[in-house]
Amino acid sequence: MEHAAEIFEAARQDHRAGRLEAAETGYRRVVQLEPNHAMAMQHLAMVLLRHGDARQAADWAKRAIQVAPNEAEYYPLLAEAHRRMGQVPEAIAAYRRAIALAPDFVDAHSNLGTLLQAQGDLSGAEQCYRQALAKHGGFALAHHNLAIVLQLQGDLEG
């Protein structure tokens, strides 16, 4: 009898080693055995996103979120899939949900800032970068992006 936990661990090892096809097969098998295995769904979405299949990645990320709606780390994956499909409002909403669930989620603040900056919402982007830096003062990318936003706003003193 196959055990989902063992298959999942083997798939994660394949994933870490860059054997994405084997990882995908393993994650799919786990979901067959345990249809509510949110982590397998989330990892499958990561593999699909790496393969460039944002639509399927979004579908699997949504399924993981349906099973575990309070897992903040699932939302950025959904956001990235939406971003790659050009669905920026949905990506922004996913990052905002991650932040609502985990206010200290530094990467979600920073990535939301990047999306807002690309949309021309410099004030919103600035706020996101400042939030990221309030949580992790040494986050170099947030410092860099904040400096760009401040320069674009004409605030050279920051």
PDB file of C-alpha atoms in Angstrom:
ATOM      1  CA  MET A   1       0.000   0.000   0.000  1.00  0.00           C
ATOM      2  CA  GLU A   2       1.300   3.436  -0.963  1.00  0.00           C
ATOM      3  CA  HIS A   3       1.639   6.025   1.778  1.00  0.00           C
ATOM      4  CA  ALA A   4       1.049   9.630   0.820  1.00  0.00           C
ATOM      5  CA  ALA A   5       3.591  10.939   3.331  1.00  0.00           C
ATOM      6  CA  GLU A   6       6.390   8.843   1.828  1.00  0.00           C
ATOM      7  CA  ILE A   7       5.443   9.776  -1.721  1.00  0.00           C
ATOM      8  CA  PHE A   8       5.257  13.442  -0.748  1.00  0.00           C
ATOM      9  CA  GLU A   9       8.711  13.355   0.814  1.00  0.00           C
ATOM     10  CA  ALA A  10      10.172  11.639  -2.256  1.00  0.00           C
ATOM     11  CA  ALA A  11       8.513  14.232  -4.494  1.00  0.00           C
ATOM     12  CA  ARG A  12       9.968  17.044  -2.374  1.00  0.00           C
ATOM     13  CA  GLN A  13      13.422  15.495  -2.727  1.00  0.00           C
ATOM     14  CA  ASP A  14      12.933  15.286  -6.490  1.00  0.00           C
ATOM     15  CA  HIS A  15      11.757  18.908  -6.478  1.00  0.00           C
ATOM     16  CA  ARG A  16      14.816  20.098  -4.539  1.00  0.00           C
ATOM     17  CA  ALA A  17      17.088  18.161  -6.895  1.00  0.00           C
ATOM     18  CA  GLY A  18      15.509  19.766  -9.946  1.00  0.00           C
ATOM     19  CA  ARG A  19      13.781  16.609 -11.142  1.00  0.00           C
ATOM     20  CA  LEU A  20      10.574  18.483 -11.812  1.00  0.00           C
ATOM     21  CA  GLU A  21       8.790  15.828 -13.870  1.00  0.00           C
ATOM     22  CA  ALA A  22       9.303  13.246 -11.127  1.00  0.00           C
ATOM     23  CA  ALA A  23       8.222  15.765  -8.502  1.00  0.00           C
ATOM     24  CA  GLU A  24       5.084  16.605 -10.466  1.00  0.00           C
ATOM     25  CA  THR A  25       4.204  12.931 -10.789  1.00  0.00           C
ATOM     26  CA  GLY A  26       4.739  12.430  -7.065  1.00  0.00           C
ATOM     27  CA  TYR A  27       2.653  15.425  -6.027  1.00  0.00           C
ATOM     28  CA  ARG A  28      -0.167  14.327  -8.327  1.00  0.00           C
ATOM     29  CA  ARG A  29      -0.049  10.852  -6.796  1.00  0.00           C
ATOM     30  CA  VAL A  30      -0.258  12.300  -3.281  1.00  0.00           C
ATOM     31  CA  VAL A  31      -3.370  14.275  -4.235  1.00  0.00           C
ATOM     32  CA  GLN A  32      -4.895  11.111  -5.698  1.00  0.00           C
ATOM     33  CA  LEU A  33      -4.305   9.317  -2.421  1.00  0.00           C
ATOM     34  CA  GLU A  34      -5.228  12.278  -0.205  1.00  0.00           C
ATOM     35  CA  PRO A  35      -7.483  14.701  -2.116  1.00  0.00           C
ATOM     36  CA  ASN A  36      -7.181  17.350   0.613  1.00  0.00           C
ATOM     37  CA  HIS A  37      -3.376  17.383   0.832  1.00  0.00           C
ATOM     38  CA  ALA A  38      -2.982  21.153   0.470  1.00  0.00           C
ATOM     39  CA  MET A  39       0.796  21.122   0.679  1.00  0.00           C
ATOM     40  CA  ALA A  40       1.051  18.677  -2.231  1.00  0.00           C
ATOM     41  CA  MET A  41      -1.281  20.935  -4.229  1.00  0.00           C
ATOM     42  CA  GLN A  42       0.826  23.973  -3.405  1.00  0.00           C
ATOM     43  CA  HIS A  43       4.061  22.200  -4.361  1.00  0.00           C
ATOM     44  CA  LEU A  44       2.457  20.970  -7.582  1.00  0.00           C
ATOM     45  CA  ALA A  45       1.523  24.575  -8.350  1.00  0.00           C
ATOM     46  CA  MET A  46       5.170  25.588  -7.808  1.00  0.00           C
ATOM     47  CA  VAL A  47       6.355  22.951 -10.277  1.00  0.00           C
ATOM     48  CA  LEU A  48       3.763  23.975 -12.849  1.00  0.00           C
ATOM     49  CA  LEU A  49       4.773  27.602 -12.488  1.00  0.00           C
ATOM     50  CA  ARG A  50       8.406  26.620 -13.080  1.00  0.00           C
ATOM     51  CA  HIS A  51       7.241  24.824 -16.245  1.00  0.00           C
ATOM     52  CA  GLY A  52       5.585  28.067 -17.352  1.00  0.00           C
ATOM     53  CA  ASP A  53       2.016  26.835 -16.947  1.00  0.00           C
ATOM     54  CA  ALA A  54       0.599  29.724 -14.936  1.00  0.00           C
ATOM     55  CA  ARG A  55      -3.021  28.754 -15.557  1.00  0.00           C
ATOM     56  CA  GLN A  56      -2.658  25.274 -14.105  1.00  0.00           C
ATOM     57  CA  ALA A  57      -0.469  26.634 -11.320  1.00  0.00           C
ATOM     58  CA  ALA A  58      -3.223  29.085 -10.387  1.00  0.00           C
ATOM     59  CA  ASP A  59      -5.807  26.293 -10.425  1.00  0.00           C
ATOM     60  CA  TRP A  60      -3.740  24.136  -8.062  1.00  0.00           C
ATOM     61  CA  ALA A  61      -2.900  27.092  -5.808  1.00  0.00           C
ATOM     62  CA  LYS A  62      -6.624  27.880  -5.574  1.00  0.00           C
ATOM     63  CA  ARG A  63      -7.341  24.272  -4.659  1.00  0.00           C
ATOM     64  CA  ALA A  64      -4.712  24.392  -1.914  1.00  0.00           C
ATOM     65  CA  ILE A  65      -6.228  27.627  -0.618  1.00  0.00           C
ATOM     66  CA  GLN A  66      -9.706  26.074  -0.605  1.00  0.00           C
ATOM     67  CA  VAL A  67      -8.396  23.322   1.639  1.00  0.00           C
ATOM     68  CA  ALA A  68      -6.255  25.603   3.829  1.00  0.00           C
ATOM     69  CA  PRO A  69      -7.539  29.183   3.451  1.00  0.00           C
ATOM     70  CA  ASN A  70      -5.525  30.510   6.396  1.00  0.00           C
ATOM     71  CA  GLU A  71      -2.106  29.435   5.081  1.00  0.00           C
ATOM     72  CA  ALA A  72      -0.607  32.782   4.121  1.00  0.00           C
ATOM     73  CA  GLU A  73       2.287  31.217   2.208  1.00  0.00           C
ATOM     74  CA  TYR A  74      -0.100  29.783  -0.415  1.00  0.00           C
ATOM     75  CA  TYR A  75      -1.286  33.191  -1.621  1.00  0.00           C
ATOM     76  CA  PRO A  76       1.973  34.549  -3.121  1.00  0.00           C
ATOM     77  CA  LEU A  77       2.130  31.534  -5.428  1.00  0.00           C
ATOM     78  CA  LEU A  78      -1.388  32.314  -6.611  1.00  0.00           C
ATOM     79  CA  ALA A  79      -0.397  35.969  -6.961  1.00  0.00           C
ATOM     80  CA  GLU A  80       2.604  35.091  -9.131  1.00  0.00           C
ATOM     81  CA  ALA A  81       0.488  32.848 -11.360  1.00  0.00           C
ATOM     82  CA  HIS A  82      -2.039  35.671 -11.797  1.00  0.00           C
ATOM     83  CA  ARG A  83       0.755  38.151 -12.503  1.00  0.00           C
ATOM     84  CA  ARG A  84       2.178  35.924 -15.215  1.00  0.00           C
ATOM     85  CA  MET A  85      -1.269  35.680 -16.814  1.00  0.00           C
ATOM     86  CA  GLY A  86      -1.577  39.468 -16.783  1.00  0.00           C
ATOM     87  CA  GLN A  87      -4.248  39.392 -14.068  1.00  0.00           C
ATOM     88  CA  VAL A  88      -2.725  42.116 -11.924  1.00  0.00           C
ATOM     89  CA  PRO A  89      -5.805  42.979  -9.802  1.00  0.00           C
ATOM     90  CA  GLU A  90      -6.103  39.311  -8.813  1.00  0.00           C
ATOM     91  CA  ALA A  91      -2.378  39.170  -8.023  1.00  0.00           C
ATOM     92  CA  ILE A  92      -2.668  42.278  -5.851  1.00  0.00           C
ATOM     93  CA  ALA A  93      -5.662  40.786  -4.031  1.00  0.00           C
ATOM     94  CA  ALA A  94      -3.746  37.552  -3.353  1.00  0.00           C
ATOM     95  CA  TYR A  95      -0.788  39.439  -1.872  1.00  0.00           C
ATOM     96  CA  ARG A  96      -3.145  41.523   0.249  1.00  0.00           C
ATOM     97  CA  ARG A  97      -4.789  38.353   1.560  1.00  0.00           C
ATOM     98  CA  ALA A  98      -1.370  36.918   2.473  1.00  0.00           C
ATOM     99  CA  ILE A  99      -0.547  40.107   4.373  1.00  0.00           C
ATOM    100  CA  ALA A 100      -3.913  40.090   6.125  1.00  0.00           C
ATOM    101  CA  LEU A 101      -3.205  36.559   7.334  1.00  0.00           C
ATOM    102  CA  ALA A 102       0.445  37.208   8.189  1.00  0.00           C
ATOM    103  CA  PRO A 103       1.223  40.913   8.691  1.00  0.00           C
ATOM    104  CA  ASP A 104       4.943  40.158   9.109  1.00  0.00           C
ATOM    105  CA  PHE A 105       5.164  38.431   5.688  1.00  0.00           C
ATOM    106  CA  VAL A 106       8.048  40.534   4.366  1.00  0.00           C
ATOM    107  CA  ASP A 107       8.159  39.068   0.861  1.00  0.00           C
ATOM    108  CA  ALA A 108       4.425  39.619   0.388  1.00  0.00           C
ATOM    109  CA  HIS A 109       4.813  43.306   1.320  1.00  0.00           C
ATOM    110  CA  SER A 110       7.754  43.701  -1.037  1.00  0.00           C
ATOM    111  CA  ASN A 111       6.157  41.836  -3.945  1.00  0.00           C
ATOM    112  CA  LEU A 112       2.924  43.769  -3.541  1.00  0.00           C
ATOM    113  CA  GLY A 113       4.990  46.943  -3.654  1.00  0.00           C
ATOM    114  CA  THR A 114       6.563  45.829  -6.913  1.00  0.00           C
ATOM    115  CA  LEU A 115       3.140  45.211  -8.454  1.00  0.00           C
ATOM    116  CA  LEU A 116       1.782  48.535  -7.251  1.00  0.00           C
ATOM    117  CA  GLN A 117       4.873  50.327  -8.537  1.00  0.00           C
ATOM    118  CA  ALA A 118       4.408  48.725 -11.962  1.00  0.00           C
ATOM    119  CA  GLN A 119       0.791  49.931 -11.919  1.00  0.00           C
ATOM    120  CA  GLY A 120       1.932  53.490 -11.183  1.00  0.00           C
ATOM    121  CA  ASP A 121       0.720  53.489  -7.569  1.00  0.00           C
ATOM    122  CA  LEU A 122       3.939  54.913  -6.178  1.00  0.00           C
ATOM    123  CA  SER A 123       2.418  55.876  -2.841  1.00  0.00           C
ATOM    124  CA  GLY A 124       1.067  52.358  -2.338  1.00  0.00           C
ATOM    125  CA  ALA A 125       4.392  50.868  -3.378  1.00  0.00           C
ATOM    126  CA  GLU A 126       6.248  53.131  -0.970  1.00  0.00           C
ATOM    127  CA  GLN A 127       3.999  52.039   1.870  1.00  0.00           C
ATOM    128  CA  CYS A 128       4.599  48.357   1.043  1.00  0.00           C
ATOM    129  CA  TYR A 129       8.368  48.753   0.905  1.00  0.00           C
ATOM    130  CA  ARG A 130       8.333  50.641   4.193  1.00  0.00           C
ATOM    131  CA  GLN A 131       6.262  47.856   5.763  1.00  0.00           C
ATOM    132  CA  ALA A 132       8.741  45.254   4.496  1.00  0.00           C
ATOM    133  CA  LEU A 133      11.614  47.254   5.949  1.00  0.00           C
ATOM    134  CA  ALA A 134       9.812  47.728   9.260  1.00  0.00           C
ATOM    135  CA  LYS A 135       9.666  43.929   9.510  1.00  0.00           C
ATOM    136  CA  HIS A 136      13.165  43.268   8.140  1.00  0.00           C
ATOM    137  CA  GLY A 137      15.399  46.321   8.089  1.00  0.00           C
ATOM    138  CA  GLY A 138      18.171  44.566   6.195  1.00  0.00           C
ATOM    139  CA  PHE A 139      16.026  43.602   3.195  1.00  0.00           C
ATOM    140  CA  ALA A 140      18.237  45.028   0.434  1.00  0.00           C
ATOM    141  CA  LEU A 141      15.707  44.667  -2.375  1.00  0.00           C
ATOM    142  CA  ALA A 142      13.095  46.636  -0.423  1.00  0.00           C
ATOM    143  CA  HIS A 143      15.689  49.364   0.255  1.00  0.00           C
ATOM    144  CA  HIS A 144      16.544  49.486  -3.436  1.00  0.00           C
ATOM    145  CA  ASN A 145      12.922  49.576  -4.568  1.00  0.00           C
ATOM    146  CA  LEU A 146      11.993  52.183  -1.983  1.00  0.00           C
ATOM    147  CA  ALA A 147      14.831  54.400  -3.205  1.00  0.00           C
ATOM    148  CA  ILE A 148      13.539  54.105  -6.782  1.00  0.00           C
ATOM    149  CA  VAL A 149       9.979  54.957  -5.733  1.00  0.00           C
ATOM    150  CA  LEU A 150      11.143  57.940  -3.698  1.00  0.00           C
ATOM    151  CA  GLN A 151      13.223  59.175  -6.631  1.00  0.00           C
ATOM    152  CA  LEU A 152      10.237  58.785  -8.970  1.00  0.00           C
ATOM    153  CA  GLN A 153       8.168  60.815  -6.517  1.00  0.00           C
ATOM    154  CA  GLY A 154      10.849  63.500  -6.394  1.00  0.00           C
ATOM    155  CA  ASP A 155      11.723  62.786  -2.760  1.00  0.00           C
ATOM    156  CA  LEU A 156      15.475  62.546  -2.829  1.00  0.00           C
ATOM    157  CA  GLU A 157      15.808  62.684   0.963  1.00  0.00           C
ATOM    158  CA  GLY A 158      13.499  59.735   1.762  1.00  0.00           C
TER     159      GLY A 158
END
